[in-house]
């Protein structure tokens, strides 16, 4: 196991390097630069050129890339021209909200998906299976941002059951029970909205695994030896069906990256996703490049985590 982890970590180094280069070049290809539209239009063009020269924006792209990646390796992603503060500090203010939103979404996803997948797979071709399958088809067809808007309108504006924006009620003291309860209350609707869509793929995958394993030879052999149906199902079918789901956990994390960007924007939830979209519209390139790089690294780590989990839970895998 340790060999494959070290090997994958070594592979990640050139992956992250290529990712950083691609992110930087794409940011440079965007129209304008970090100063475009943020300065007084009546300013002397000569003073503007001096500012660009001072910030190194007139240097060749490879010089700018080397300066950026060298500083980023030390945790310095530059200065946000829009928010007038270091990018690392700006992301640090938002990363906790995004983490808890993603964590709550993962918990809700598996709390919903595993029972539905087990029922649908075990009792396939019944009314319960048809209802669950119908739900997954609707989930596949519904875009996340449309579904989130509907959830926000129904439960936020129409019934008023949940807050329609923010991450905590104003005036609460950090660390108190009321503060923690308010944080959870504010992330509940965004997390459920994302989980109800993320659930459908896990439900279908688990259902297909259970139906497929039910017809395997070792299951038929267990039944032929007189094992009870509950023993056959719990020890042979369910246990083997859950192994791929465990490995799927890492890829769920990568799927949350794109989901949080839309969800945070729709629910005005102050996380990294909302910051990312705002930074694009404001041409705050330092923030955009830092966030894309962090999202890409999280995706690579999610893939590594899936391989590690599969190797731990499946004894049939022997890693040399």
Short mmCIF file of C-alpha atoms in Angstrom, two decimals:
data_model
loop_
_atom_site.label_atom_id
_atom_site.label_comp_id
_atom_site.label_asym_id
_atom_site.label_seq_id
_atom_site.Cartn_x
_atom_site.Cartn_y
_atom_site.Cartn_z
CA UNK A 1 0.00 0.00 0.00
CA UNK A 2 2.75 2.45 0.93
CA UNK A 3 4.48 1.86 -2.40
CA UNK A 4 1.43 2.84 -4.41
CA UNK A 5 0.85 5.91 -2.23
CA UNK A 6 4.44 7.10 -2.71
CA UNK A 7 4.24 6.33 -6.43
CA UNK A 8 1.01 8.28 -6.82
CA UNK A 9 2.42 11.20 -4.84
CA UNK A 10 5.41 11.30 -7.18
CA UNK A 11 3.07 11.30 -10.18
CA UNK A 12 1.13 14.17 -8.63
CA UNK A 13 4.15 16.49 -8.79
CA UNK A 14 4.25 16.82 -12.61
CA UNK A 15 0.42 16.83 -12.66
CA UNK A 16 0.30 19.82 -10.33
CA UNK A 17 3.07 21.54 -12.31
CA UNK A 18 1.20 21.13 -15.61
CA UNK A 19 -2.02 22.21 -13.93
CA UNK A 20 -0.41 25.37 -12.56
CA UNK A 21 1.09 26.20 -15.97
CA UNK A 22 -2.25 25.70 -17.73
CA UNK A 23 -4.09 27.79 -15.13
CA UNK A 24 -1.59 30.62 -15.44
CA UNK A 25 -1.66 30.64 -19.26
CA UNK A 26 -5.47 30.59 -19.32
CA UNK A 27 -5.56 33.50 -16.90
CA UNK A 28 -3.09 35.45 -19.06
CA UNK A 29 -5.22 34.73 -22.14
CA UNK A 30 -8.21 36.50 -20.58
CA UNK A 31 -8.81 40.04 -21.88
CA UNK A 32 -7.27 42.81 -19.83
CA UNK A 33 -5.15 42.36 -16.74
CA UNK A 34 -5.42 42.71 -13.00
CA UNK A 35 -5.63 46.50 -13.21
CA UNK A 36 -8.25 46.68 -15.98
CA UNK A 37 -11.40 48.45 -14.85
CA UNK A 38 -10.25 48.88 -11.25
CA UNK A 39 -8.47 52.22 -11.56
CA UNK A 40 -9.81 55.68 -12.16
CA UNK A 41 -10.32 56.02 -15.94
CA UNK A 42 -9.02 59.59 -15.76
CA UNK A 43 -5.63 58.47 -14.45
CA UNK A 44 -2.59 59.36 -16.48
CA UNK A 45 -1.70 56.42 -18.80
CA UNK A 46 1.95 56.92 -17.90
CA UNK A 47 1.15 56.38 -14.22
CA UNK A 48 -0.81 53.26 -15.18
CA UNK A 49 2.18 51.91 -17.11
CA UNK A 50 4.40 52.61 -14.11
CA UNK A 51 2.02 50.63 -11.90
CA UNK A 52 2.07 47.69 -14.31
CA UNK A 53 5.85 47.83 -14.42
CA UNK A 54 6.06 47.88 -10.63
CA UNK A 55 3.77 44.84 -10.37
CA UNK A 56 5.68 42.95 -13.06
CA UNK A 57 2.73 42.78 -15.44
CA UNK A 58 4.95 43.85 -18.36
CA UNK A 59 7.43 41.02 -17.82
CA UNK A 60 7.48 38.02 -20.20
CA UNK A 61 4.89 35.38 -19.29
CA UNK A 62 7.49 32.82 -18.19
CA UNK A 63 9.05 35.33 -15.78
CA UNK A 64 5.63 36.11 -14.36
CA UNK A 65 4.86 32.38 -14.08
CA UNK A 66 8.08 31.63 -12.27
CA UNK A 67 7.51 34.46 -9.79
CA UNK A 68 3.93 33.31 -9.22
CA UNK A 69 4.66 29.59 -8.75
CA UNK A 70 7.66 30.31 -6.52
CA UNK A 71 5.57 32.48 -4.23
CA UNK A 72 2.62 30.07 -4.35
CA UNK A 73 4.85 27.23 -3.14
CA UNK A 74 5.47 29.37 -0.05
CA UNK A 75 1.76 30.04 0.46
CA UNK A 76 1.87 33.51 -1.07
CA UNK A 77 -0.67 33.83 -3.90
CA UNK A 78 -0.25 37.54 -4.30
CA UNK A 79 -2.49 40.47 -3.51
CA UNK A 80 -6.18 40.79 -4.34
CA UNK A 81 -6.60 44.05 -6.21
CA UNK A 82 -10.34 44.12 -5.56
CA UNK A 83 -10.41 43.17 -1.86
CA UNK A 84 -7.12 44.93 -1.04
CA UNK A 85 -5.73 42.04 0.99
CA UNK A 86 -3.49 38.97 0.51
CA UNK A 87 -5.16 36.19 -1.48
CA UNK A 88 -4.15 33.58 1.10
CA UNK A 89 -5.94 35.52 3.85
CA UNK A 90 -8.99 36.01 1.64
CA UNK A 91 -9.23 32.29 0.87
CA UNK A 92 -8.60 31.48 4.53
CA UNK A 93 -11.75 33.42 5.44
CA UNK A 94 -13.88 31.37 3.02
CA UNK A 95 -12.36 27.89 3.08
CA UNK A 96 -14.01 26.82 6.35
CA UNK A 97 -17.50 27.56 4.98
CA UNK A 98 -16.83 25.57 1.81
CA UNK A 99 -15.37 22.67 3.80
CA UNK A 100 -18.40 22.37 6.09
CA UNK A 101 -20.79 22.71 3.15
CA UNK A 102 -18.99 19.92 1.28
CA UNK A 103 -18.81 17.75 4.41
CA UNK A 104 -22.53 18.14 5.14
CA UNK A 105 -23.33 17.38 1.51
CA UNK A 106 -21.29 14.16 1.63
CA UNK A 107 -23.02 13.05 4.84
CA UNK A 108 -26.50 13.73 3.42
CA UNK A 109 -25.57 12.08 0.12
CA UNK A 110 -24.63 8.77 1.70
CA UNK A 111 -27.43 8.87 4.28
CA UNK A 112 -29.89 9.12 1.40
CA UNK A 113 -28.15 7.11 -1.31
CA UNK A 114 -27.18 3.93 0.54
CA UNK A 115 -30.65 3.06 1.91
CA UNK A 116 -32.33 3.91 -1.42
CA UNK A 117 -29.74 1.92 -3.40
CA UNK A 118 -30.10 -1.10 -1.10
CA UNK A 119 -33.90 -1.07 -1.32
CA UNK A 120 -33.87 -0.57 -5.08
CA UNK A 121 -31.32 -3.34 -5.68
CA UNK A 122 -32.70 -5.89 -3.27
CA UNK A 123 -36.32 -5.45 -4.34
CA UNK A 124 -35.73 -4.67 -8.00
CA UNK A 125 -38.72 -4.65 -10.38
CA UNK A 126 -41.09 -3.76 -7.54
CA UNK A 127 -43.03 -0.55 -6.96
CA UNK A 128 -40.43 0.72 -4.50
CA UNK A 129 -37.69 0.13 -7.08
CA UNK A 130 -39.70 1.93 -9.76
CA UNK A 131 -40.28 4.94 -7.52
CA UNK A 132 -36.59 5.16 -6.58
CA UNK A 133 -35.49 4.69 -10.19
CA UNK A 134 -37.94 7.41 -11.26
CA UNK A 135 -36.38 9.75 -8.71
CA UNK A 136 -32.90 9.05 -10.06
CA UNK A 137 -34.04 9.72 -13.63
CA UNK A 138 -35.45 13.07 -12.56
CA UNK A 139 -32.20 13.80 -10.71
CA UNK A 140 -30.13 13.02 -13.79
CA UNK A 141 -32.33 15.28 -15.93
CA UNK A 142 -32.49 18.24 -13.52
CA UNK A 143 -29.56 20.69 -13.70
CA UNK A 144 -28.15 21.44 -10.27
CA UNK A 145 -28.57 25.21 -10.51
CA UNK A 146 -32.23 24.90 -11.60
CA UNK A 147 -32.98 22.44 -8.80
CA UNK A 148 -31.22 24.68 -6.26
CA UNK A 149 -33.24 27.70 -7.39
CA UNK A 150 -36.47 25.73 -6.99
CA UNK A 151 -35.43 24.57 -3.50
CA UNK A 152 -34.51 28.15 -2.56
CA UNK A 153 -37.84 29.51 -3.78
CA UNK A 154 -39.98 26.82 -2.13
CA UNK A 155 -38.28 26.37 1.24
CA UNK A 156 -36.56 29.74 1.52
CA UNK A 157 -38.91 32.37 0.08
CA UNK A 158 -42.33 30.68 -0.09
CA UNK A 159 -42.45 28.79 3.22
CA UNK A 160 -39.63 30.67 4.94
CA UNK A 161 -38.27 27.53 6.58
CA UNK A 162 -34.60 28.27 5.85
CA UNK A 163 -32.41 31.36 5.44
CA UNK A 164 -32.01 32.61 1.88
CA UNK A 165 -28.42 33.80 2.19
CA UNK A 166 -25.33 34.09 4.34
CA UNK A 167 -23.60 31.53 6.54
CA UNK A 168 -24.61 32.72 10.03
CA UNK A 169 -27.09 35.09 11.61
CA UNK A 170 -25.63 38.53 12.41
CA UNK A 171 -24.78 39.50 15.96
CA UNK A 172 -23.81 36.04 17.24
CA UNK A 173 -20.57 35.40 19.10
CA UNK A 174 -18.20 32.92 17.47
CA UNK A 175 -17.85 29.64 19.35
CA UNK A 176 -21.18 29.81 21.20
CA UNK A 177 -23.89 27.19 20.78
CA UNK A 178 -26.18 29.70 19.07
CA UNK A 179 -23.42 30.53 16.59
CA UNK A 180 -22.78 26.86 15.75
CA UNK A 181 -26.51 26.13 15.45
CA UNK A 182 -26.93 29.11 13.12
CA UNK A 183 -24.03 27.96 10.96
CA UNK A 184 -25.61 24.52 10.60
CA UNK A 185 -29.04 26.01 9.92
CA UNK A 186 -27.66 28.20 7.12
CA UNK A 187 -25.83 25.36 5.35
CA UNK A 188 -28.67 22.84 5.69
CA UNK A 189 -30.68 23.86 2.62
CA UNK A 190 -27.65 24.33 0.28
CA UNK A 191 -26.23 20.97 1.39
CA UNK A 192 -29.54 19.15 0.93
CA UNK A 193 -30.06 20.75 -2.48
CA UNK A 194 -26.68 19.53 -3.67
CA UNK A 195 -26.99 16.12 -1.98
CA UNK A 196 -30.35 15.30 -3.56
CA UNK A 197 -28.75 15.66 -6.99
CA UNK A 198 -25.42 14.03 -6.08
CA UNK A 199 -27.32 11.05 -4.63
CA UNK A 200 -28.74 9.79 -7.90
CA UNK A 201 -25.51 8.45 -9.38
CA UNK A 202 -24.63 6.61 -6.14
CA UNK A 203 -28.13 5.09 -5.94
CA UNK A 204 -27.98 3.82 -9.51
CA UNK A 205 -24.45 2.51 -9.07
CA UNK A 206 -25.29 0.65 -5.86
CA UNK A 207 -28.49 -0.75 -7.36
CA UNK A 208 -26.63 -2.09 -10.38
CA UNK A 209 -23.94 -3.65 -8.16
CA UNK A 210 -26.48 -5.45 -5.98
CA UNK A 211 -28.45 -6.77 -8.95
CA UNK A 212 -25.26 -7.95 -10.64
CA UNK A 213 -23.85 -9.68 -7.54
CA UNK A 214 -27.15 -11.42 -6.80
CA UNK A 215 -26.53 -13.60 -9.87
CA UNK A 216 -22.87 -14.39 -9.16
CA UNK A 217 -21.86 -18.02 -8.72
CA UNK A 218 -20.69 -17.64 -5.11
CA UNK A 219 -24.12 -16.27 -4.16
CA UNK A 220 -25.89 -19.18 -5.87
CA UNK A 221 -23.50 -21.57 -4.13
CA UNK A 222 -24.26 -20.03 -0.72
CA UNK A 223 -27.98 -20.48 -1.33
CA UNK A 224 -27.46 -24.06 -2.49
CA UNK A 225 -25.65 -24.85 0.77
CA UNK A 226 -28.74 -23.81 2.71
CA UNK A 227 -27.64 -20.39 3.97
CA UNK A 228 -30.50 -18.16 5.04
CA UNK A 229 -31.52 -15.34 2.73
CA UNK A 230 -30.52 -12.69 5.27
CA UNK A 231 -27.08 -14.27 5.67
CA UNK A 232 -26.61 -14.50 1.90
CA UNK A 233 -27.64 -10.91 1.45
CA UNK A 234 -25.71 -9.34 4.35
CA UNK A 235 -22.47 -11.36 4.13
CA UNK A 236 -22.17 -11.91 0.40
CA UNK A 237 -24.25 -9.47 -1.62
CA UNK A 238 -24.27 -6.26 0.43
CA UNK A 239 -20.66 -6.43 1.58
CA UNK A 240 -19.33 -6.86 -1.96
CA UNK A 241 -21.70 -4.24 -3.36
CA UNK A 242 -20.49 -1.55 -0.95
CA UNK A 243 -16.81 -1.92 -1.89
CA UNK A 244 -17.02 0.12 -5.11
CA UNK A 245 -19.15 2.71 -3.28
CA UNK A 246 -16.36 3.18 -0.74
CA UNK A 247 -13.89 3.76 -3.56
CA UNK A 248 -16.36 6.17 -5.15
CA UNK A 249 -16.02 8.42 -2.09
CA UNK A 250 -12.94 10.21 -3.41
CA UNK A 251 -14.62 11.02 -6.71
CA UNK A 252 -17.61 12.41 -4.83
CA UNK A 253 -15.24 15.02 -3.44
CA UNK A 254 -14.20 16.11 -6.92
CA UNK A 255 -17.84 16.40 -7.95
CA UNK A 256 -18.52 18.68 -5.01
CA UNK A 257 -16.01 21.22 -6.31
CA UNK A 258 -18.15 22.18 -9.28
CA UNK A 259 -21.33 21.88 -7.25
CA UNK A 260 -20.26 24.26 -4.51
CA UNK A 261 -19.46 26.96 -7.07
CA UNK A 262 -23.09 27.05 -8.26
CA UNK A 263 -24.67 26.40 -4.87
CA UNK A 264 -22.73 29.10 -3.05
CA UNK A 265 -23.59 31.63 -5.73
CA UNK A 266 -27.32 30.77 -5.71
CA UNK A 267 -27.65 30.75 -1.91
CA UNK A 268 -25.27 33.72 -1.40
CA UNK A 269 -23.20 31.44 0.78
CA UNK A 270 -19.79 33.05 1.46
CA UNK A 271 -17.43 30.27 0.40
CA UNK A 272 -14.69 29.75 -2.14
CA UNK A 273 -17.16 29.01 -4.94
CA UNK A 274 -18.88 32.36 -4.59
CA UNK A 275 -15.50 34.06 -4.30
CA UNK A 276 -14.39 32.31 -7.51
CA UNK A 277 -17.32 33.59 -9.58
CA UNK A 278 -17.06 37.08 -8.15
CA UNK A 279 -13.33 37.19 -8.88
CA UNK A 280 -13.90 36.20 -12.50
CA UNK A 281 -16.43 38.98 -13.04
CA UNK A 282 -14.13 41.48 -11.31
CA UNK A 283 -11.02 40.27 -13.18
CA UNK A 284 -9.23 39.63 -9.92
CA UNK A 285 -6.69 37.32 -11.56
CA UNK A 286 -4.65 36.60 -8.45
CA UNK A 287 -7.69 35.13 -6.70
CA UNK A 288 -8.92 33.25 -9.79
CA UNK A 289 -5.60 31.52 -10.46
CA UNK A 290 -5.15 30.59 -6.79
CA UNK A 291 -8.65 29.09 -6.52
CA UNK A 292 -8.43 27.13 -9.78
CA UNK A 293 -5.09 25.73 -8.67
CA UNK A 294 -6.52 24.71 -5.29
CA UNK A 295 -9.60 23.15 -6.91
CA UNK A 296 -7.37 21.19 -9.28
CA UNK A 297 -5.16 19.93 -6.46
CA UNK A 298 -8.28 18.86 -4.54
CA UNK A 299 -9.42 16.89 -7.59
CA UNK A 300 -6.08 15.10 -7.86
CA UNK A 301 -6.12 14.32 -4.13
CA UNK A 302 -9.68 12.99 -4.43
CA UNK A 303 -8.55 10.52 -7.08
CA UNK A 304 -5.67 9.41 -4.86
CA UNK A 305 -8.04 9.00 -1.91
CA UNK A 306 -10.32 6.75 -3.96
CA UNK A 307 -7.44 4.43 -4.81
CA UNK A 308 -6.30 4.28 -1.19
CA UNK A 309 -9.79 3.51 0.14
CA UNK A 310 -10.34 0.78 -2.44
CA UNK A 311 -7.02 -0.80 -1.52
CA UNK A 312 -7.95 -0.76 2.17
CA UNK A 313 -11.48 -2.14 1.94
CA UNK A 314 -10.99 -4.74 -0.80
CA UNK A 315 -8.68 -7.60 0.30
CA UNK A 316 -8.67 -8.99 -3.23
CA UNK A 317 -6.44 -6.13 -4.32
CA UNK A 318 -2.78 -6.81 -3.85
CA UNK A 319 -0.58 -3.80 -4.47
CA UNK A 320 3.04 -4.55 -5.19
#
